[in-house]
mmCIF file of C-alpha atoms in Angstrom:
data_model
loop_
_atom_site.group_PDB
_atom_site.id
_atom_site.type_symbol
_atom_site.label_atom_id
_atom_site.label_comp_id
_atom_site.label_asym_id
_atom_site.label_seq_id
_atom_site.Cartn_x
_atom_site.Cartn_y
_atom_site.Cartn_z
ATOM 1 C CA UNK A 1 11.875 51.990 -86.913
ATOM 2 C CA UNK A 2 14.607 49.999 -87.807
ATOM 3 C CA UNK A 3 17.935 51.907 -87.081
ATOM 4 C CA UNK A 4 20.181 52.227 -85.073
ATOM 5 C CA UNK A 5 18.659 51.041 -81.715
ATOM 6 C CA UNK A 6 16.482 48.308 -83.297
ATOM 7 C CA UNK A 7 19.785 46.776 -85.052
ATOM 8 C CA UNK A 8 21.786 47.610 -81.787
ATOM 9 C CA UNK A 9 19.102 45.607 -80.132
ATOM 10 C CA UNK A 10 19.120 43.058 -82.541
ATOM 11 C CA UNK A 11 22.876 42.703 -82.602
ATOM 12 C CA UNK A 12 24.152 43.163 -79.247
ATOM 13 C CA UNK A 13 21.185 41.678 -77.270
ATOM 14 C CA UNK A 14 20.231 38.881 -79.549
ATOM 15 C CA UNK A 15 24.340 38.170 -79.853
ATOM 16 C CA UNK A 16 24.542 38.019 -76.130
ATOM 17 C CA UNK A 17 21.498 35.877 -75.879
ATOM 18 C CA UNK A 18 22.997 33.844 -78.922
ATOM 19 C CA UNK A 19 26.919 33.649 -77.835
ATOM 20 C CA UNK A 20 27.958 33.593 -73.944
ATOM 21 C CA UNK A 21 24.902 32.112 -72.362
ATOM 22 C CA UNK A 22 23.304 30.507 -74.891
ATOM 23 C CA UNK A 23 26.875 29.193 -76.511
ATOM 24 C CA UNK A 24 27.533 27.973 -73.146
ATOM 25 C CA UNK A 25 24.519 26.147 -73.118
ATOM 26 C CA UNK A 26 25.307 24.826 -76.418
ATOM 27 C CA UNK A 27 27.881 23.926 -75.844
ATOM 28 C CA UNK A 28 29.850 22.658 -72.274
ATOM 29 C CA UNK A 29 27.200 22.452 -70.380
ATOM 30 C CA UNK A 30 24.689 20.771 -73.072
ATOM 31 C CA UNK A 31 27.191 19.116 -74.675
ATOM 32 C CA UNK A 32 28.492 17.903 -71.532
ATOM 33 C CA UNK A 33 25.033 16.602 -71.356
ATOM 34 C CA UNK A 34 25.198 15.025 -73.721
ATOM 35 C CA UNK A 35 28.096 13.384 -74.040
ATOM 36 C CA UNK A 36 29.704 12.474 -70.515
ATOM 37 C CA UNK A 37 26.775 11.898 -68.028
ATOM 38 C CA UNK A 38 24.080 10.499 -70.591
ATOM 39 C CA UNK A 39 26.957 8.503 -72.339
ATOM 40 C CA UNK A 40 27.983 7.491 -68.931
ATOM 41 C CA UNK A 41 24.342 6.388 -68.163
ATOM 42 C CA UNK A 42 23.961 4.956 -71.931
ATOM 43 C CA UNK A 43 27.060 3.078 -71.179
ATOM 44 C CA UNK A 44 29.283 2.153 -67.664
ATOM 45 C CA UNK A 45 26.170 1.455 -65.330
ATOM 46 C CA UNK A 46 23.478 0.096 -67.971
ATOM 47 C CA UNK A 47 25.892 -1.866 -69.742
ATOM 48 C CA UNK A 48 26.732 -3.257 -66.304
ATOM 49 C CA UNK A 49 23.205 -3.473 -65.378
ATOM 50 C CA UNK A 50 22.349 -4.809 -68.686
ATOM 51 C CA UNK A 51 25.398 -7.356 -68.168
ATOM 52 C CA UNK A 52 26.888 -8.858 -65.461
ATOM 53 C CA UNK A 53 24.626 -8.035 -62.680
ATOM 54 C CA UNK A 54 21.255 -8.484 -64.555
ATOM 55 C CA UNK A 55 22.515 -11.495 -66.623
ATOM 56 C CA UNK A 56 23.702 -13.144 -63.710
ATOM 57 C CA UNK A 57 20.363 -12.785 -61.887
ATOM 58 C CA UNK A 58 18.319 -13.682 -64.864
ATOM 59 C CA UNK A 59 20.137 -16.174 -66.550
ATOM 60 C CA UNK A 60 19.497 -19.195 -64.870
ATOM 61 C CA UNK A 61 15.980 -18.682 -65.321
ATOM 62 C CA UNK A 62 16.381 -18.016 -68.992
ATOM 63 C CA UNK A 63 18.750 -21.213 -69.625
ATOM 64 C CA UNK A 64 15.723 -23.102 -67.719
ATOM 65 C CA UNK A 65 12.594 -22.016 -69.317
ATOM 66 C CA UNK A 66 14.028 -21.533 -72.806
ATOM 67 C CA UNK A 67 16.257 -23.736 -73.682
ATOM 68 C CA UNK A 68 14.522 -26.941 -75.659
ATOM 69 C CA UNK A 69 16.967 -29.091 -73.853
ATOM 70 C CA UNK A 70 15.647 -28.640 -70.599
ATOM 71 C CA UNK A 71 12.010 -28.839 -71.083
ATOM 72 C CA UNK A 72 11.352 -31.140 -68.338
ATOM 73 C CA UNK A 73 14.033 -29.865 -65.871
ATOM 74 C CA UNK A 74 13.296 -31.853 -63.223
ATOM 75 C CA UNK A 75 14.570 -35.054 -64.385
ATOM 76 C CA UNK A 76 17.864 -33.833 -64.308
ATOM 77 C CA UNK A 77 17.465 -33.453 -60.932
ATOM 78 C CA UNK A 78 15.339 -36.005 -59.306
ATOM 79 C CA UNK A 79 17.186 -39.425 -61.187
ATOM 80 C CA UNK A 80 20.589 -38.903 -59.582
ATOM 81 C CA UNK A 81 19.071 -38.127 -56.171
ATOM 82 C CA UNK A 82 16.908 -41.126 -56.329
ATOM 83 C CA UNK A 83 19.532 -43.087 -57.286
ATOM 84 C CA UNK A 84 21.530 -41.630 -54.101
ATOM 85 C CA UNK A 85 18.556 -42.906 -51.756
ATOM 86 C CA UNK A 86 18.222 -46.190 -52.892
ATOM 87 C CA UNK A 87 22.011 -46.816 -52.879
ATOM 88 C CA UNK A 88 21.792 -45.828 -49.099
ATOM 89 C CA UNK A 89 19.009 -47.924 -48.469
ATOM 90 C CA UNK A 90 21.025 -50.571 -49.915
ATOM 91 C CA UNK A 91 23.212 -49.862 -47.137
ATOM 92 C CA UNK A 92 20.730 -49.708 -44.950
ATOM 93 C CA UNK A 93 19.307 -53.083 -45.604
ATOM 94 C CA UNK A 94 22.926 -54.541 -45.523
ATOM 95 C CA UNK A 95 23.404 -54.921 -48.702
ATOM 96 C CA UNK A 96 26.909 -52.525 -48.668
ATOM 97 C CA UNK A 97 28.968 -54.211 -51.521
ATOM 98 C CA UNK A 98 25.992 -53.795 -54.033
ATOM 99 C CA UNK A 99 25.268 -49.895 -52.687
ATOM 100 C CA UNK A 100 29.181 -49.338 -53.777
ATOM 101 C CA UNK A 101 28.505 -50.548 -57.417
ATOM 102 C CA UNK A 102 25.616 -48.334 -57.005
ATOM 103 C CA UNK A 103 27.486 -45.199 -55.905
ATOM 104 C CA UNK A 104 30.138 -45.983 -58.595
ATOM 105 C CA UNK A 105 27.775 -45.968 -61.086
ATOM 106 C CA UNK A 106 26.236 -42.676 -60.285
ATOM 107 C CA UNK A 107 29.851 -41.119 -59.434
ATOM 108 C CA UNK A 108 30.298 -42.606 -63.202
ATOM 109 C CA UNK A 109 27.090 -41.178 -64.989
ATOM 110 C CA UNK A 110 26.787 -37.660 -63.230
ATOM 111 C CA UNK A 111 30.603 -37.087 -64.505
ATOM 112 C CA UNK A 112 29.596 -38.573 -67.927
ATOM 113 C CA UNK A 113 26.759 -36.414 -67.800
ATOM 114 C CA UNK A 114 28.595 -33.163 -67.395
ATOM 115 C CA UNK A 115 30.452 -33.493 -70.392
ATOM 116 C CA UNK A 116 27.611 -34.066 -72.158
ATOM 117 C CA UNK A 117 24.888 -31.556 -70.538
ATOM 118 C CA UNK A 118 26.302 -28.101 -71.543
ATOM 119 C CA UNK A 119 23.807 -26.111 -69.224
ATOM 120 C CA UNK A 120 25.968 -24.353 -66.648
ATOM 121 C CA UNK A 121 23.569 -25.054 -64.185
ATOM 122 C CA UNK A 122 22.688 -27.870 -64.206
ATOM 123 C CA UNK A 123 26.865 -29.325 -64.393
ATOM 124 C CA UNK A 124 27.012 -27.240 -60.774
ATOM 125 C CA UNK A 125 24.377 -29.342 -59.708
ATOM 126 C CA UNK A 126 25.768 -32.361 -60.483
ATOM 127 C CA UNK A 127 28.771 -30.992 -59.451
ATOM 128 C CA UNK A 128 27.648 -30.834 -55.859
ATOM 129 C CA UNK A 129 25.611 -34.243 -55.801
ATOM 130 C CA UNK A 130 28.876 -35.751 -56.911
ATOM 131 C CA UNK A 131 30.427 -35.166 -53.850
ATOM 132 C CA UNK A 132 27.803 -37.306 -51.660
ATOM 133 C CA UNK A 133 28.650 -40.809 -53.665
ATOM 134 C CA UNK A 134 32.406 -39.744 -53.461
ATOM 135 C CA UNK A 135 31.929 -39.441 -49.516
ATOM 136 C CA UNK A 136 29.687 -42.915 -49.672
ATOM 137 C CA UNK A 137 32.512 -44.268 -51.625
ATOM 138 C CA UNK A 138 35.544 -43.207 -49.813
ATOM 139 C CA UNK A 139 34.065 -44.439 -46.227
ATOM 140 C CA UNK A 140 33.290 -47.467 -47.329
ATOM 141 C CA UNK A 141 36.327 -48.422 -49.260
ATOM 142 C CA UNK A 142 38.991 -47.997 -46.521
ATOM 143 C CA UNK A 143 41.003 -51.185 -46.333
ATOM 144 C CA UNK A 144 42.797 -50.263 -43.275
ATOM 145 C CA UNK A 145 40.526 -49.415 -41.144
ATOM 146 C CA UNK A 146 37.705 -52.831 -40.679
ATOM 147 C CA UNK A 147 35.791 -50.397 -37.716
ATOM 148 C CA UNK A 148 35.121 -47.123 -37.273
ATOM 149 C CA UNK A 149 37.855 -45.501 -35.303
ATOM 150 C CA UNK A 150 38.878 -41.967 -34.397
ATOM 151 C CA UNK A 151 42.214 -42.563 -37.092
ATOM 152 C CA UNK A 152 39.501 -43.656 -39.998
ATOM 153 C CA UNK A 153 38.070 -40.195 -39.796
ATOM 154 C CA UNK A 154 41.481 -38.489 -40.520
ATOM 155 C CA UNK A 155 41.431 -40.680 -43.854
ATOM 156 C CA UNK A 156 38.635 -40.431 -44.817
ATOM 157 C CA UNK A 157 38.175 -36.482 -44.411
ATOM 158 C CA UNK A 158 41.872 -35.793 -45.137
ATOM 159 C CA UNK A 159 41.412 -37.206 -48.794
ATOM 160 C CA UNK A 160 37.704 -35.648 -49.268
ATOM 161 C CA UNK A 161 39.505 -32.414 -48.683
ATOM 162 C CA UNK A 162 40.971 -32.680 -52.363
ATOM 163 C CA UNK A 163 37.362 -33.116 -54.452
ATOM 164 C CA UNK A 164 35.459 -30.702 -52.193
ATOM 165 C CA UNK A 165 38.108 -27.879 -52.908
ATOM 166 C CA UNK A 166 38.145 -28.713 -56.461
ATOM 167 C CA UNK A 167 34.155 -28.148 -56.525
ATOM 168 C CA UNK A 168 33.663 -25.534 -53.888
ATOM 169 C CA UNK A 169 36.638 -23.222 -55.752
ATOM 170 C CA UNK A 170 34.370 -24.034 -59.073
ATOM 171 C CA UNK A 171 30.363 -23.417 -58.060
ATOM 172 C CA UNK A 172 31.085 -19.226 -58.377
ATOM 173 C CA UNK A 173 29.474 -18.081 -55.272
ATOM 174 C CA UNK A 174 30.897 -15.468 -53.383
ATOM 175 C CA UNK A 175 32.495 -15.692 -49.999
ATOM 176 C CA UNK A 176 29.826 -14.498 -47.918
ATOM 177 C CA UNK A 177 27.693 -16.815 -49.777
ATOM 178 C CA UNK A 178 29.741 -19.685 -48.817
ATOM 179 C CA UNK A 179 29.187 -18.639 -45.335
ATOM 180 C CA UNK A 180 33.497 -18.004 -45.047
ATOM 181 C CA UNK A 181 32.964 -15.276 -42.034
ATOM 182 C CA UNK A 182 34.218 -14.814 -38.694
ATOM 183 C CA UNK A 183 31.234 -12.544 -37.729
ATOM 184 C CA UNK A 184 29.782 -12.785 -34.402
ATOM 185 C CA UNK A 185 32.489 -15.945 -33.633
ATOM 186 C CA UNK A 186 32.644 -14.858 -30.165
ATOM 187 C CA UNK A 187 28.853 -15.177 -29.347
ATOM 188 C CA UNK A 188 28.761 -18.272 -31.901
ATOM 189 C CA UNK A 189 30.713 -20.271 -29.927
ATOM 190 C CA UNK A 190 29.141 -21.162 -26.675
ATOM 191 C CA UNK A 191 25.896 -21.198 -28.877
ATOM 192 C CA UNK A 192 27.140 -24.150 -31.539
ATOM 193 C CA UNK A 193 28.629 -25.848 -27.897
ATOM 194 C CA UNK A 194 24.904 -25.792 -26.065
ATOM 195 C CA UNK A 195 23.229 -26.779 -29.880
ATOM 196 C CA UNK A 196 26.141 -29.470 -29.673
ATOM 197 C CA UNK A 197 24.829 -30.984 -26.602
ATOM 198 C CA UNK A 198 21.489 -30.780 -27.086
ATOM 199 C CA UNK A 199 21.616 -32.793 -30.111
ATOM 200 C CA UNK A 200 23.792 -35.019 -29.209
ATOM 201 C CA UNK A 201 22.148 -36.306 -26.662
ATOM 202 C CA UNK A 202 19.226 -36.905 -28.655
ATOM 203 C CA UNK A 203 21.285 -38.683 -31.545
ATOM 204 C CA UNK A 204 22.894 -40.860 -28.635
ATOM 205 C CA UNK A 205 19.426 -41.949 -27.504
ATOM 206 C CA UNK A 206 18.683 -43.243 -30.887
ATOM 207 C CA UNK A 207 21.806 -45.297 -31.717
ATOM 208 C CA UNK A 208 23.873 -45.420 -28.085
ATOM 209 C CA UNK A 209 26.985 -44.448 -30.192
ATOM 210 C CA UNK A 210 30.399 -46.000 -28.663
ATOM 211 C CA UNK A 211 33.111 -43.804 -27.555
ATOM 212 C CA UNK A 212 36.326 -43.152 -29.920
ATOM 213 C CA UNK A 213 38.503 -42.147 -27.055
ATOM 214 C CA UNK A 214 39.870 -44.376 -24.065
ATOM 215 C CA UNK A 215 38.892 -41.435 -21.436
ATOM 216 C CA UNK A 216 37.768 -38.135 -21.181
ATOM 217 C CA UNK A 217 41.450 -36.601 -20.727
ATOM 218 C CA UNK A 218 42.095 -32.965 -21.711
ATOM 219 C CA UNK A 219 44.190 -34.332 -24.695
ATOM 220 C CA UNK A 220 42.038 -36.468 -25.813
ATOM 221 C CA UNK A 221 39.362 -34.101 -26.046
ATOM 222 C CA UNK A 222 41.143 -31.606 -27.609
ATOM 223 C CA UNK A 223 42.444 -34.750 -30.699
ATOM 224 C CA UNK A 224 38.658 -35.315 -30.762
ATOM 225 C CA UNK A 225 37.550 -32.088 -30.688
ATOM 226 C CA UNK A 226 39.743 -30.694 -33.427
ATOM 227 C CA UNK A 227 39.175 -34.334 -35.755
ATOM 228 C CA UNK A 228 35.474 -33.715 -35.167
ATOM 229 C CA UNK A 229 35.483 -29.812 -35.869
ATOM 230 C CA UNK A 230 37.780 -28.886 -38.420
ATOM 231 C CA UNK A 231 37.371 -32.069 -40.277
ATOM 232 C CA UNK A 232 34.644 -33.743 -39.898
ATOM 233 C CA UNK A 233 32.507 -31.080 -39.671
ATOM 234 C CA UNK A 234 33.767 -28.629 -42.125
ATOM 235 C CA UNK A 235 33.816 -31.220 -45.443
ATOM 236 C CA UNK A 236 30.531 -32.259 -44.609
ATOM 237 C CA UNK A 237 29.224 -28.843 -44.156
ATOM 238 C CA UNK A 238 30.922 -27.217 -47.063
ATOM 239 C CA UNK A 239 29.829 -30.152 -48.833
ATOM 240 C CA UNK A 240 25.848 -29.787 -47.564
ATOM 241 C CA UNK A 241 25.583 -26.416 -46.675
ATOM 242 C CA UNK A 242 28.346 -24.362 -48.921
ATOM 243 C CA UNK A 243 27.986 -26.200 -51.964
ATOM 244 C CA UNK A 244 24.723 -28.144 -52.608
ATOM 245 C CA UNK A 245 22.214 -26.162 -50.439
ATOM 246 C CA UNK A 246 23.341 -23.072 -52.207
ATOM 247 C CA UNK A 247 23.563 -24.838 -55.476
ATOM 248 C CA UNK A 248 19.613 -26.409 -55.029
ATOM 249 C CA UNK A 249 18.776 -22.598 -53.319
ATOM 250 C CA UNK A 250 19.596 -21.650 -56.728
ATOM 251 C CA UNK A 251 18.592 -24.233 -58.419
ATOM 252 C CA UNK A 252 14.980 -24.564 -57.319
ATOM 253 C CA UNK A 253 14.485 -22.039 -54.424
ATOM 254 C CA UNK A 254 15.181 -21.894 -50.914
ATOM 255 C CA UNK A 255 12.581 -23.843 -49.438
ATOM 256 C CA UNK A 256 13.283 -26.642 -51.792
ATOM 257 C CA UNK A 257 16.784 -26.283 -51.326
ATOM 258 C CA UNK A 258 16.780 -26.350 -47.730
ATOM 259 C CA UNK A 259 14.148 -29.552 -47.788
ATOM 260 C CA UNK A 260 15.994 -31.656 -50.509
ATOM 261 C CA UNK A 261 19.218 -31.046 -48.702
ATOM 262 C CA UNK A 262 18.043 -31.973 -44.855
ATOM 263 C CA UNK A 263 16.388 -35.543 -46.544
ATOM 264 C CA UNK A 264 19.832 -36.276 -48.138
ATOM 265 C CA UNK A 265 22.028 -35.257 -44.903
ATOM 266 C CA UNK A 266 19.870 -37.935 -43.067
ATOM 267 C CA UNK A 267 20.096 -40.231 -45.676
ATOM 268 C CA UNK A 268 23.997 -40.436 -45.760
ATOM 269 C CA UNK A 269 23.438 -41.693 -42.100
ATOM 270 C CA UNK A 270 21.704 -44.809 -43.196
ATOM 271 C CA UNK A 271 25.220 -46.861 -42.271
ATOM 272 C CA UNK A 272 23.812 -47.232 -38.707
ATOM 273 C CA UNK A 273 21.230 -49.400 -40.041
ATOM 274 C CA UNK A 274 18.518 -47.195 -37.889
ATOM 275 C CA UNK A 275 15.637 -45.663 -39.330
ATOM 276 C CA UNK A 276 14.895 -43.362 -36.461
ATOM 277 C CA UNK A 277 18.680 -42.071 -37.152
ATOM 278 C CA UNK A 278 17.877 -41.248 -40.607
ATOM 279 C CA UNK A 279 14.901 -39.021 -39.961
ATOM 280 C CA UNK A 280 16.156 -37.473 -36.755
ATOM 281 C CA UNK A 281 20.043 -36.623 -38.482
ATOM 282 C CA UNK A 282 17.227 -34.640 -41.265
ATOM 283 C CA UNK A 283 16.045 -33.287 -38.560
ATOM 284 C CA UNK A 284 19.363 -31.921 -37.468
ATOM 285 C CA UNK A 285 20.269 -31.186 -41.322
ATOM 286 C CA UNK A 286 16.814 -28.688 -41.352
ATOM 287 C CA UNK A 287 18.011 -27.268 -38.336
ATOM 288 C CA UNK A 288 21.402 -26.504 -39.263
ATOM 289 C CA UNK A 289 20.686 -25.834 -42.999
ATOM 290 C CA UNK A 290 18.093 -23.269 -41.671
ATOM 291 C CA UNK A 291 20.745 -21.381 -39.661
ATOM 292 C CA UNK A 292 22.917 -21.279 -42.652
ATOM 293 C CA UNK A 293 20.423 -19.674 -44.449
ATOM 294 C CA UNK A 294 19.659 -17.386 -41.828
ATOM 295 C CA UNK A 295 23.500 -16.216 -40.429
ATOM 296 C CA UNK A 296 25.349 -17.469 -43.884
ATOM 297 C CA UNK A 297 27.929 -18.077 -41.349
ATOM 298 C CA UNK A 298 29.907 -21.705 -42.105
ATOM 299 C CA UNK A 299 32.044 -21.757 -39.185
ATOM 300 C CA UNK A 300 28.488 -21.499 -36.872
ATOM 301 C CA UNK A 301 27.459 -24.430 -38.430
ATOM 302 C CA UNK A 302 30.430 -26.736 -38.753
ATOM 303 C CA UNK A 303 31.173 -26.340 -35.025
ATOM 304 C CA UNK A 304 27.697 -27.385 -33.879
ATOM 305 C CA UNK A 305 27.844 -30.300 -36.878
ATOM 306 C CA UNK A 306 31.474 -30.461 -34.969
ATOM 307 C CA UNK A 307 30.793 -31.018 -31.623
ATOM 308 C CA UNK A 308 27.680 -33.249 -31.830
ATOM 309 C CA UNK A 309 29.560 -35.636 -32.422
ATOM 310 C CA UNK A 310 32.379 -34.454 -30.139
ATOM 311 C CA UNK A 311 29.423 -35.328 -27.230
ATOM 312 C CA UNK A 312 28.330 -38.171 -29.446
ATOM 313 C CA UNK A 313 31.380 -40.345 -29.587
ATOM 314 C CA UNK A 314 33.246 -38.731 -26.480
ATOM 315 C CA UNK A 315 31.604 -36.807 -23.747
ATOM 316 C CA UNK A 316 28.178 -38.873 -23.333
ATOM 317 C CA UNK A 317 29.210 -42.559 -23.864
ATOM 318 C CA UNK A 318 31.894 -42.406 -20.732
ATOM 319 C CA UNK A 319 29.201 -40.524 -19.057
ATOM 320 C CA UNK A 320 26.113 -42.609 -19.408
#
């Protein structure tokens, strides 16, 4: 039984089931199995799932629940932005020479505290709160200017240009989460004007603002309008919408974020010695925090922060 054909079938058959097909199996095919795509899968997009992308959404969380030093997290938070509030009710109340020692003080420990606090986090944070005594500080410190006029805001924004680069350039976000588009600009537009208005006019019933121009000439409208938009309105929004609501979105959520950030907006408005201003400018904060976190667009909201007080300090006062 076992001659010729049984050793022809074990030779040629079992070597053609043991060499082409089954070589070819062994060996490009399988071994490109095993080697190229399943490396490729062990390695390139794991690796980069098991590294940048998945540490950088789980990190934070990590540094926050397991690291001993920040077992009670929320201290690190809530003492500099109390300390923010009552400097501006010092301000408030009148008291503006002992709200600057204040501010200094807390533009003196959250720096200290950075160098100290080596949580990534939480040194963004402070980062961003920084900016608010620096903004307190700078306003009030300006020896030329003994009222506000429409040349103080050039100063004052012109030099706040410097630290809010420094720590927008340094809170690693992306660019469309800083909101730096141009989408839908052309339907934006008349939409931040009409917002502009609207609020405006209810600020203006609150605090009866005076005008900063002599008349409502086309030149003087367009010097307001571009002081008002492209520097008033930008720093403050990069600062409050760019930088610390995306910093406190991350930091404790977006709700949280959005809340914490409206009450301080207000608060840095408590120079008009109004209460009514300071909840209805958090008002205003919500609102345009909430359509930052909705379009992530910044230019939407600094023009509507931007011409608010266009109609604030120029349109309505020569009007009414």
């Amino acid at each position: 039984m076992e001659t010729y054909e049984n050793k022809e079938m074990q030779t040629s058959e079992n070597k053609e089931m043991q060499t082409p097909e089954n070589k070819e199996m062994q060996t490009p095919e399988n071994k490109e199995m095993q080697t190229p795509e399943n490396k490729e899968m062990q390695t390139p997009e794991n690796k980069e799932m098991q590294t940048s992308e998945y540490q950088g959404m789980h990190v934070p969380e990590n540094r926050s629940t397991h690291n001993p030093a920040l077992k009670n997290i929320g201290l690190y938070l809530i003492i500099p932005i109390l300390a923010i509030a009552f400097a501006e009710f010092m301000i408030y109340s009148g008291r503006v020479l002992e709200a600057m020692e204040v501010h200094a003080v807390i533009l003196l420990g959250l720096s200290l505290s950075m160098l100290y606090i080596k949580n990534e986090e939480i040194q963004k944070t402070y980062q961003a709160l920084i900016l608010l005594p620096i903004l307190r500080l700078v306003n009030l410190s300006m020896p030329a200017f003994y009222e506000e006029t429409l040349y103080s805001f050039v100063f004052i924004y012109g030099l706040l240009t410097i630290p809010v680069t420094i720590a927008l350039t340094h809170q690693g976000f992306s660019r469309e989460r800083l909101g730096i588009t141009f989408k839908r600009i052309g339907f934006y537009i008349p939409l931040s004007i009409i917002m502009g208005l609207l609020l405006g006019i209810g600020e203006y019933l609150i605090i009866e603002a005076n005008y900063l121009i002599p008349d409502l000439s086309v030149s003087y409208l367009l010097i307001l309008t571009f002081i008002m938009v492209f520097l008033v309105g930008l720093i403050e929004e990069i600062i409050f919408r760019s930088i610390l609501q995306n910093r406190l979105e991350e930091f404790l959520g977006s709700r949280e974020g959005l809340i914490i950030t409206s009450v301080l907006f207000g608060l840095m408005h408590s120079g008009y010695g109004s209460m009514g201003e300071i909840f209805y400018t958090s008002f205003v904060g919500f609102i345009i925090g909430f359509m930052f976190y909705r379009t992530r667009s910044l230019p939407l909201v600094t023009m509507i922060h931007g011409f608010i007080n266009v109609f604030l300090f120029g349109v309505i006062p020569h009007l009414l």
